[in-house]
Coordinates of C-alpha atoms in Angstrom, one line a residue:
M1 CA 0.0 0.0 0.0
N2 CA 1.4 3.4 -0.9
N3 CA 1.4 6.3 1.6
L4 CA -1.5 8.0 0.0
C5 CA -4.4 5.6 0.4
I6 CA -4.8 4.8 4.1
V7 CA -8.3 6.2 4.2
S8 CA -10.1 5.4 0.9
S9 CA -13.7 5.9 1.8
L10 CA -15.7 9.0 3.1
L11 CA -17.4 6.5 5.4
D12 CA -14.1 5.2 7.0
N13 CA -15.0 7.1 10.2
D14 CA -17.0 6.5 13.4
F15 CA -20.8 6.6 13.2
Y16 CA -21.1 9.1 15.9
K17 CA -19.3 11.7 13.8
F18 CA -22.1 11.5 11.2
T19 CA -24.9 11.5 13.8
M20 CA -23.3 14.7 15.4
Q21 CA -22.7 16.3 12.0
N22 CA -26.4 15.8 11.1
A23 CA -27.4 17.5 14.4
V24 CA -24.9 20.3 14.0
I25 CA -26.2 21.1 10.4
K26 CA -29.8 21.3 11.7
L27 CA -29.2 23.3 15.0
F28 CA -25.9 25.2 14.6
P29 CA -25.1 25.5 10.9
F30 CA -23.0 28.7 11.3
A31 CA -21.0 27.5 14.3
K32 CA -17.2 27.2 14.0
A33 CA -14.7 24.9 15.8
K34 CA -11.0 24.5 16.6
Y35 CA -9.4 21.2 17.4
E36 CA -5.9 20.2 18.5
F37 CA -3.8 17.1 18.3
I38 CA -2.7 15.9 21.7
N39 CA 0.3 13.5 21.9
R40 CA -0.5 11.9 25.3
G41 CA 2.1 9.1 24.8
N42 CA 4.9 11.6 23.9
H43 CA 5.6 9.6 20.8
F44 CA 8.5 10.8 18.6
F45 CA 7.7 11.0 14.9
P46 CA 10.2 10.1 12.2
K47 CA 11.6 12.5 9.6
N48 CA 9.1 13.8 6.9
F49 CA 6.2 12.4 8.9
G50 CA 4.3 15.7 8.7
K51 CA 4.9 16.0 4.9
I52 CA 3.6 12.4 4.2
L53 CA 0.7 13.0 6.6
K54 CA -0.2 16.2 4.6
E55 CA 0.0 14.2 1.3
N56 CA -2.5 11.8 2.8
L57 CA -4.9 14.6 3.7
N58 CA -4.6 16.1 0.3
N59 CA -5.6 12.7 -1.1
M60 CA -8.7 12.7 1.1
A61 CA -10.0 15.8 -0.8
Y62 CA -11.0 13.4 -3.6
L63 CA -13.2 11.2 -1.5
K64 CA -16.9 11.2 -2.3
L65 CA -20.0 9.4 -1.1
S66 CA -20.8 6.7 -3.6
K67 CA -24.3 5.7 -4.6
K68 CA -23.8 2.3 -2.9
E69 CA -22.7 4.1 0.3
K70 CA -25.7 6.4 0.2
H71 CA -28.0 3.5 -0.3
F72 CA -26.4 1.7 2.7
L73 CA -27.0 4.8 4.9
K74 CA -30.6 5.0 3.8
K75 CA -31.2 1.3 4.6
Y76 CA -29.3 0.8 7.8
C77 CA -29.4 4.3 9.4
P78 CA -33.0 5.5 8.9
Y79 CA -32.6 8.3 11.5
L80 CA -30.3 10.1 9.0
D81 CA -32.8 11.9 6.9
S82 CA -32.7 12.7 3.1
S83 CA -31.6 16.4 3.7
Y84 CA -28.5 15.2 5.6
L85 CA -27.7 12.5 3.0
N86 CA -27.9 15.1 0.3
F87 CA -25.5 17.2 2.3
L88 CA -23.1 14.3 2.6
D89 CA -23.5 13.6 -1.1
K90 CA -21.9 17.0 -1.8
Y91 CA -19.4 16.9 1.1
K92 CA -15.7 16.9 0.4
Y93 CA -12.8 17.1 2.9
N94 CA -10.9 20.4 2.7
P95 CA -7.2 19.8 3.7
E96 CA -6.8 23.6 4.1
E97 CA -8.8 23.2 7.4
V98 CA -5.8 21.2 8.9
N99 CA -2.5 22.8 9.8
I100 CA 0.4 20.4 10.4
D101 CA 3.8 21.5 11.7
Q102 CA 6.8 19.2 12.4
K103 CA 9.8 20.4 14.2
G104 CA 12.3 17.6 14.7
K105 CA 10.4 14.6 16.2
I106 CA 7.5 16.7 17.4
I107 CA 4.2 17.1 15.5
K108 CA 1.8 19.9 16.1
M109 CA -1.6 19.9 14.4
N110 CA -4.7 22.2 14.5
I111 CA -8.0 22.0 12.7
E112 CA -10.2 25.1 12.2
G113 CA -13.4 25.8 10.2
L114 CA -17.2 25.4 10.2
W115 CA -18.1 22.9 12.8
S116 CA -20.4 21.1 10.4
R117 CA -17.4 20.4 8.2
T118 CA -14.4 20.0 10.5
I119 CA -16.3 17.5 12.7
L120 CA -15.4 14.6 10.3
W121 CA -11.6 15.0 10.6
E122 CA -10.7 13.6 14.0
V123 CA -11.2 9.9 13.6
P124 CA -9.7 9.3 10.1
L125 CA -6.8 11.6 11.0
L126 CA -5.9 9.6 14.1
A127 CA -6.3 6.4 12.1
I128 CA -3.9 7.7 9.5
I129 CA -1.3 9.0 12.1
S130 CA -1.4 5.6 13.8
E131 CA -0.9 3.5 10.6
L132 CA 1.7 5.9 9.2
Y133 CA 3.7 5.8 12.4
Y134 CA 4.0 2.0 12.4
K135 CA 4.8 2.0 8.7
L136 CA 7.4 4.8 8.8
T137 CA 9.1 3.4 11.9
K138 CA 9.0 -0.1 10.2
T139 CA 7.1 -1.6 13.1
N140 CA 5.5 -5.0 12.2
C141 CA 2.6 -6.6 13.9
L142 CA 1.9 -10.3 14.5
S143 CA 1.0 -12.6 11.6
D144 CA -2.7 -12.8 10.5
N145 CA -3.0 -16.3 12.0
K146 CA -1.9 -15.1 15.4
I147 CA -4.2 -12.1 15.3
V148 CA -7.1 -14.3 14.3
N149 CA -6.4 -16.6 17.3
I150 CA -6.2 -13.6 19.7
I151 CA -9.5 -12.3 18.5
K152 CA -11.1 -15.7 18.6
N153 CA -10.0 -16.2 22.2
K154 CA -11.4 -12.8 23.2
I155 CA -14.8 -13.3 21.6
K156 CA -14.9 -16.8 23.1
K157 CA -14.5 -15.2 26.6
Y158 CA -17.2 -12.6 25.9
K159 CA -19.6 -15.3 24.7
E160 CA -18.9 -17.4 27.9
L161 CA -19.7 -14.2 29.9
K162 CA -22.9 -13.7 27.7
V163 CA -22.1 -10.0 27.4
K164 CA -22.9 -7.8 24.4
V165 CA -19.8 -6.2 22.9
G166 CA -19.2 -3.8 20.0
E167 CA -16.0 -2.7 18.2
Y168 CA -15.0 1.0 18.6
G169 CA -11.4 0.9 17.5
T170 CA -11.0 3.0 14.3
R171 CA -9.0 5.9 15.8
R172 CA -6.1 3.8 17.2
R173 CA -6.1 0.8 14.9
F174 CA -2.8 -0.7 13.9
S175 CA -3.8 -0.5 10.2
Y176 CA -6.9 -0.6 8.0
K177 CA -6.0 -4.2 6.9
V178 CA -5.8 -5.4 10.5
H179 CA -9.0 -3.6 11.4
R180 CA -10.9 -5.3 8.5
L181 CA -9.5 -8.8 9.5
I182 CA -10.5 -8.3 13.1
L183 CA -14.0 -7.2 12.2
K184 CA -14.5 -10.2 9.9
I185 CA -13.6 -12.6 12.7
L186 CA -15.9 -10.8 15.2
I187 CA -18.8 -11.1 12.8
E188 CA -18.1 -14.7 12.0
E189 CA -17.5 -15.9 15.6
G190 CA -19.4 -13.4 17.7
Y191 CA -23.1 -14.2 17.1
P192 CA -25.3 -13.4 19.1
F193 CA -23.2 -11.3 21.4
F194 CA -21.3 -9.1 18.9
M195 CA -23.4 -5.9 18.4
G196 CA -21.4 -4.4 15.5
S197 CA -18.8 -1.8 14.7
S198 CA -18.7 2.0 15.0
N199 CA -16.9 2.1 11.6
V200 CA -19.4 3.0 9.0
H201 CA -17.3 2.0 5.9
L202 CA -16.5 -1.5 7.3
S203 CA -20.1 -1.9 8.5
Q204 CA -21.1 -1.3 4.9
N205 CA -18.5 -3.8 3.7
F206 CA -20.0 -6.5 5.9
S207 CA -23.7 -5.3 5.6
I208 CA -24.1 -4.7 9.3
K209 CA -25.7 -1.8 11.2
P210 CA -23.1 0.7 12.5
I211 CA -23.3 1.6 16.2
G212 CA -22.7 4.8 18.2
T213 CA -24.4 8.0 19.4
Q214 CA -22.5 11.2 20.3
G215 CA -19.1 12.3 21.6
H216 CA -17.9 14.8 24.2
E217 CA -17.6 17.7 21.7
W218 CA -21.4 17.8 21.4
I219 CA -21.7 18.7 25.1
M220 CA -18.5 20.8 25.1
F221 CA -20.0 23.0 22.4
H222 CA -23.2 23.4 24.5
A223 CA -21.1 24.6 27.4
A224 CA -19.6 27.3 25.2
K225 CA -23.1 28.4 24.1
Y226 CA -25.2 27.9 27.3
G227 CA -22.7 27.6 30.2
F228 CA -21.1 24.6 32.0
N229 CA -24.0 24.1 34.5
I230 CA -26.7 23.3 32.0
A231 CA -24.6 22.0 29.0
D232 CA -25.5 18.3 29.7
K233 CA -29.2 19.0 29.9
I234 CA -29.6 21.2 26.8
A235 CA -27.3 18.9 24.8
M236 CA -29.4 15.9 25.7
R237 CA -32.7 17.7 25.0
N238 CA -31.4 18.9 21.6
W239 CA -30.3 15.3 20.8
L240 CA -33.8 14.0 21.6
N241 CA -35.4 16.7 19.4
I242 CA -33.2 15.6 16.4
Y243 CA -33.5 11.8 16.9
N244 CA -36.9 11.4 18.5
G245 CA -35.7 8.9 21.1
N246 CA -33.4 6.9 18.7
L247 CA -29.7 6.7 19.5
S248 CA -30.5 7.6 23.1
I249 CA -27.5 6.7 25.2
A250 CA -26.4 9.7 27.3
L251 CA -22.7 10.5 27.7
S252 CA -22.0 11.0 31.4
D253 CA -18.5 12.4 31.9
T254 CA -17.9 15.6 30.0
Y255 CA -18.1 17.7 33.2
T256 CA -17.8 14.7 35.6
S257 CA -20.7 12.3 36.4
S258 CA -21.7 14.2 39.5
I259 CA -22.7 17.2 37.4
F260 CA -24.3 14.9 34.7
F261 CA -26.6 13.3 37.2
K262 CA -27.8 16.7 38.4
N263 CA -28.8 17.4 34.8
F264 CA -30.2 14.0 34.1
D265 CA -33.7 14.7 35.3
K266 CA -36.7 12.4 35.4
Y267 CA -37.8 13.1 31.9
L268 CA -34.3 12.5 30.5
S269 CA -33.7 9.5 32.7
N270 CA -36.9 7.9 31.4
T271 CA -36.5 8.8 27.8
F272 CA -32.8 7.9 27.3
H273 CA -32.3 4.1 27.1
G274 CA -29.1 4.3 29.1
I275 CA -25.8 6.0 29.9
R276 CA -22.3 5.7 28.6
H277 CA -19.4 5.3 31.0
D278 CA -16.1 6.6 29.6
S279 CA -13.8 7.5 32.6
G280 CA -13.4 6.9 36.3
D281 CA -14.1 3.9 38.5
P282 CA -16.7 1.8 36.7
I283 CA -17.9 0.1 39.9
F284 CA -18.5 3.4 41.7
F285 CA -20.3 4.5 38.5
I286 CA -22.6 1.5 38.5
K287 CA -23.6 2.1 42.1
E288 CA -24.3 5.9 41.4
T289 CA -26.3 5.1 38.3
I290 CA -28.5 2.5 40.1
K291 CA -29.0 4.9 43.0
H292 CA -30.0 7.7 40.6
Y293 CA -32.6 5.6 38.8
K294 CA -34.0 4.2 42.0
K295 CA -34.3 7.8 43.5
L296 CA -36.5 8.6 40.4
K297 CA -38.5 5.4 40.8
I298 CA -37.1 4.0 37.5
N299 CA -36.3 0.3 37.4
P300 CA -32.5 0.1 36.6
I301 CA -32.8 -3.4 35.1
K302 CA -34.6 -1.8 32.2
K303 CA -31.7 0.6 31.5
K304 CA -28.2 0.1 30.0
I305 CA -24.8 1.2 30.8
V306 CA -22.5 1.2 27.8
F307 CA -18.9 0.9 29.1
S308 CA -16.2 2.2 26.7
D309 CA -13.1 3.1 28.9
N310 CA -10.0 1.1 28.0
L311 CA -11.6 -2.4 28.2
N312 CA -10.2 -5.9 28.1
P313 CA -11.7 -9.3 28.9
N314 CA -10.7 -9.3 32.6
K315 CA -12.3 -5.8 33.1
V316 CA -15.4 -6.8 31.2
A317 CA -15.8 -10.0 33.4
Y318 CA -15.5 -7.9 36.6
I319 CA -17.8 -5.1 35.5
S320 CA -20.5 -7.6 34.2
S321 CA -20.4 -9.5 37.5
V322 CA -21.2 -6.3 39.4
C323 CA -24.0 -5.4 37.0
K324 CA -25.6 -8.8 37.2
N325 CA -29.4 -8.7 38.0
Q326 CA -29.1 -4.9 38.6
I327 CA -28.6 -3.1 35.3
T328 CA -27.8 -4.2 31.7
P329 CA -24.2 -3.7 30.6
Y330 CA -22.9 -3.3 27.1
F331 CA -19.2 -3.0 26.2
G332 CA -17.7 -0.8 23.4
I333 CA -14.1 -2.2 22.9
G334 CA -11.6 -0.1 21.0
T335 CA -7.8 -0.5 21.1
N336 CA -8.0 -3.9 22.7
F337 CA -9.6 -5.2 19.6
T338 CA -7.9 -3.2 16.8
N339 CA -4.4 -2.7 18.2
D340 CA -3.6 -5.6 20.5
V341 CA -1.4 -7.1 17.8
G342 CA 2.2 -7.0 19.1
P343 CA 3.6 -3.4 19.3
P344 CA 2.4 -1.0 22.0
S345 CA -0.6 1.1 20.8
M346 CA -0.3 4.8 20.4
N347 CA -1.8 7.2 23.0
I348 CA -3.0 10.1 20.8
V349 CA -6.2 12.1 20.7
I350 CA -7.7 15.1 18.9
K351 CA -10.0 17.3 21.0
M352 CA -12.1 20.4 20.4
T353 CA -10.3 23.4 22.0
Q354 CA -12.5 26.3 21.0
A355 CA -16.0 26.9 19.8
N356 CA -17.5 29.9 18.1
P357 CA -21.3 29.5 18.5
E358 CA -22.1 33.0 17.2
K359 CA -19.4 35.7 16.8
K360 CA -16.9 35.0 19.5
W361 CA -14.3 32.2 20.1
I362 CA -14.8 30.5 23.5
S363 CA -12.3 28.0 25.0
V364 CA -13.9 24.6 25.7
V365 CA -12.8 22.0 28.2
K366 CA -13.6 18.4 29.1
L367 CA -13.5 17.6 32.8
S368 CA -13.3 13.8 32.9
N369 CA -13.9 11.6 36.0
T370 CA -10.1 11.2 35.9
N371 CA -7.8 14.2 35.8
N372 CA -5.4 12.7 33.1
K373 CA -8.3 12.5 30.6
S374 CA -9.3 16.2 31.1
T375 CA -8.5 18.5 28.2
G376 CA -8.4 22.2 27.6
E377 CA -6.5 25.3 28.8
K378 CA -5.5 25.2 32.4
G379 CA -7.2 28.6 33.1
T380 CA -10.5 27.5 31.6
I381 CA -10.4 24.1 33.5
L382 CA -10.0 26.0 36.7
F383 CA -12.8 28.4 35.8
A384 CA -15.1 25.5 34.9
K385 CA -14.4 23.7 38.1
K386 CA -15.1 26.9 40.0
Q387 CA -18.4 27.4 38.1
L388 CA -19.4 23.8 38.8
Q389 CA -18.2 23.9 42.4
L390 CA -16.0 20.8 41.9

């Protein structure tokens, strides 16, 4: 494979990027956003990495939604209406929105533009960085046979536990080829416990429904527009207005779960099918969630928690044992599926740093349940914590 075709489909992205893009177009069509690449693992990049990465992005400008892909979205994602599909039909990546700067072994990268356009960059960019890094550092993974055996063993454990699992691993995959191989095995071996993949392109390849709802940037933007205290509530209500109760898993840790539960009133708690846990102690979170539902006289067993924080079979076994007969667990597994193939996985993210809801740039932050996952300017983080009395 040459360096210019790591992402070869407009749909090689996570489903929640498209669901958020649809909502942004409808509610905030003129809003702008800035994003930044964060190298959490302090990885050193080889010579010319930035140049080859830019060539890749230039190549993405030619990607276009095919008739077959549009038909797939119509059939498998009925909550994406025709006005949005027509928008996507005309959408093209604009590499000018991404600024890449390499000094020695350090890469800096920023994205800026209309939120409705720039929202699609994050996941494919991270996937390209990950694959290019292994390629240019000549890092090999295990053989296909060994990878197949690892995935078969994992899915066997999940089936023995009788837990529902999905694959969320696009952004930190070892490579597209490995990702495709892994998904093929999960589909072949995982029935009836494998729920699907967040990757829309690969879901289309295998004729399965893509999975996902929304990400932290949806709530971070609402904080810029409406304030930290009510961002969760307005973001959730807006989501319900767009999707009429479909795709209704609430994200709980943009401004810590304690603030989320204050916003998750009886109407929202009843209407949303469940909650996603993405940081902090999962066992504490289970207890808090059950307590919250019981306080509102809602039966927790009828609700879901979707766990998506750095999972592996041992963690899943422990979490599911605590949930048993109390609340229904689902598991979204990322890197442990798509990059547990020999070399260490990269620890890289791209996060929204500023939002411009109307005519002014406002710094945005994410206050995770664990400090090391919080993002944003230190001053804004302190301001947000003060506002929220954390």
